[in-house]
mmCIF file of C-alpha atoms in Angstrom:
data_model
loop_
_atom_site.group_PDB
_atom_site.id
_atom_site.type_symbol
_atom_site.label_atom_id
_atom_site.label_comp_id
_atom_site.label_asym_id
_atom_site.label_seq_id
_atom_site.Cartn_x
_atom_site.Cartn_y
_atom_site.Cartn_z
ATOM 1 C CA TYR A 1 0.000 0.000 0.000
ATOM 2 C CA LYS A 2 2.826 2.397 0.791
ATOM 3 C CA LEU A 3 4.019 2.374 -2.815
ATOM 4 C CA LEU A 4 0.535 3.044 -4.184
ATOM 5 C CA GLU A 5 -0.022 5.995 -1.850
ATOM 6 C CA GLN A 6 2.344 8.044 -3.972
ATOM 7 C CA TYR A 7 0.180 7.757 -7.097
ATOM 8 C CA PRO A 8 -2.763 10.192 -7.361
ATOM 9 C CA GLU A 9 -4.799 7.500 -9.153
ATOM 10 C CA THR A 10 -4.651 5.146 -6.157
ATOM 11 C CA LYS A 11 -4.136 7.428 -3.164
ATOM 12 C CA ASP A 12 -7.849 7.624 -2.300
ATOM 13 C CA MET A 13 -8.284 3.881 -2.857
ATOM 14 C CA ILE A 14 -5.486 3.190 -0.390
ATOM 15 C CA ALA A 15 -7.062 5.446 2.221
ATOM 16 C CA HIS A 16 -10.387 3.656 1.724
ATOM 17 C CA ASN A 17 -8.752 0.222 1.989
ATOM 18 C CA GLU A 18 -6.977 1.198 5.187
ATOM 19 C CA GLU A 19 -10.333 2.279 6.638
ATOM 20 C CA GLU A 20 -11.729 -1.116 5.683
ATOM 21 C CA HIS A 21 -8.825 -2.854 7.455
ATOM 22 C CA GLU A 22 -9.583 -0.856 10.592
ATOM 23 C CA LYS A 23 -13.285 -1.747 10.353
ATOM 24 C CA VAL A 24 -12.506 -5.472 10.186
ATOM 25 C CA GLU A 25 -10.091 -5.142 13.106
ATOM 26 C CA ARG A 26 -12.857 -3.490 15.160
ATOM 27 C CA TYR A 27 -15.241 -6.324 14.294
ATOM 28 C CA LEU A 28 -12.643 -8.867 15.398
ATOM 29 C CA VAL A 29 -12.142 -7.041 18.695
ATOM 30 C CA ASP A 30 -15.920 -7.036 19.168
ATOM 31 C CA LEU A 31 -16.034 -10.790 18.514
ATOM 32 C CA GLU A 32 -13.373 -11.414 21.141
ATOM 33 C CA SER A 33 -15.492 -9.655 23.734
ATOM 34 C CA ILE A 34 -18.687 -11.699 23.302
ATOM 35 C CA GLU A 35 -19.682 -15.348 23.369
ATOM 36 C CA PRO A 36 -20.926 -17.163 20.258
ATOM 37 C CA ASN A 37 -24.308 -17.709 21.888
ATOM 38 C CA GLU A 38 -24.898 -13.971 22.385
ATOM 39 C CA GLU A 39 -27.454 -12.230 20.188
ATOM 40 C CA ASN A 40 -25.078 -9.913 18.270
ATOM 41 C CA TRP A 41 -22.451 -12.561 17.539
ATOM 42 C CA GLY A 42 -24.035 -13.710 14.264
ATOM 43 C CA LYS A 43 -24.567 -10.139 13.118
ATOM 44 C CA ILE A 44 -20.933 -9.279 13.773
ATOM 45 C CA ILE A 45 -19.759 -12.428 11.986
ATOM 46 C CA GLU A 46 -21.876 -11.526 8.942
ATOM 47 C CA ALA A 47 -20.676 -7.896 8.969
ATOM 48 C CA THR A 48 -17.069 -9.104 9.194
ATOM 49 C CA ARG A 49 -17.605 -11.524 6.325
ATOM 50 C CA GLU A 50 -19.212 -8.853 4.150
ATOM 51 C CA ALA A 51 -16.465 -6.332 4.906
ATOM 52 C CA ILE A 52 -13.736 -8.829 4.019
ATOM 53 C CA LEU A 53 -15.441 -9.945 0.806
ATOM 54 C CA HIS A 54 -15.964 -6.342 -0.276
ATOM 55 C CA HIS A 55 -12.364 -5.480 0.511
ATOM 56 C CA VAL A 56 -10.946 -8.445 -1.401
ATOM 57 C CA GLU A 57 -13.197 -7.733 -4.381
ATOM 58 C CA GLN A 58 -12.033 -4.106 -4.498
ATOM 59 C CA GLU A 59 -8.382 -5.116 -4.265
ATOM 60 C CA GLU A 60 -8.584 -7.829 -6.897
ATOM 61 C CA ASN A 61 -10.843 -6.027 -9.370
ATOM 62 C CA VAL A 62 -9.798 -2.401 -9.001
ATOM 63 C CA LEU A 63 -6.648 -1.738 -7.004
ATOM 64 C CA PHE A 64 -4.378 -4.545 -8.204
ATOM 65 C CA PRO A 65 -5.191 -4.074 -11.915
ATOM 66 C CA LYS A 66 -4.641 -0.324 -11.502
ATOM 67 C CA SER A 67 -1.304 -0.958 -9.788
ATOM 68 C CA LYS A 68 -0.169 -3.046 -12.757
ATOM 69 C CA ASP A 69 -0.794 -0.026 -14.976
ATOM 70 C CA LEU A 70 1.078 2.373 -12.693
ATOM 71 C CA ILE A 71 4.062 0.468 -11.321
ATOM 72 C CA PRO A 72 6.879 -0.513 -13.685
ATOM 73 C CA LYS A 73 7.042 -4.293 -14.325
ATOM 74 C CA GLU A 74 10.532 -4.604 -12.842
ATOM 75 C CA GLN A 75 9.387 -2.932 -9.639
ATOM 76 C CA LEU A 76 6.326 -5.214 -9.488
ATOM 77 C CA ALA A 77 8.583 -8.238 -9.826
ATOM 78 C CA ASN A 78 10.761 -6.966 -6.983
ATOM 79 C CA LEU A 79 7.698 -6.484 -4.768
ATOM 80 C CA GLY A 80 6.922 -10.174 -5.134
ATOM 81 C CA MET A 81 10.348 -10.987 -3.698
ATOM 82 C CA GLU A 82 9.975 -8.818 -0.601
#
């Protein structure tokens, strides 16, 4: 994400994705604080699932293809090695 923050075309996407990461982390903290038999547990599980699926879809269908257009191929290859 750090590399893509420098490109105007992806800067807002990165900020949005980081917000989504924080949202999922909050859901996970909420899940740790309640028992599976509590009323909100299923709702939090479903919200977590939806947030993760949305995030992955955005990365795979929008952000990653855009990054291939912006980042030189050699640099992309090096990222895979890090």
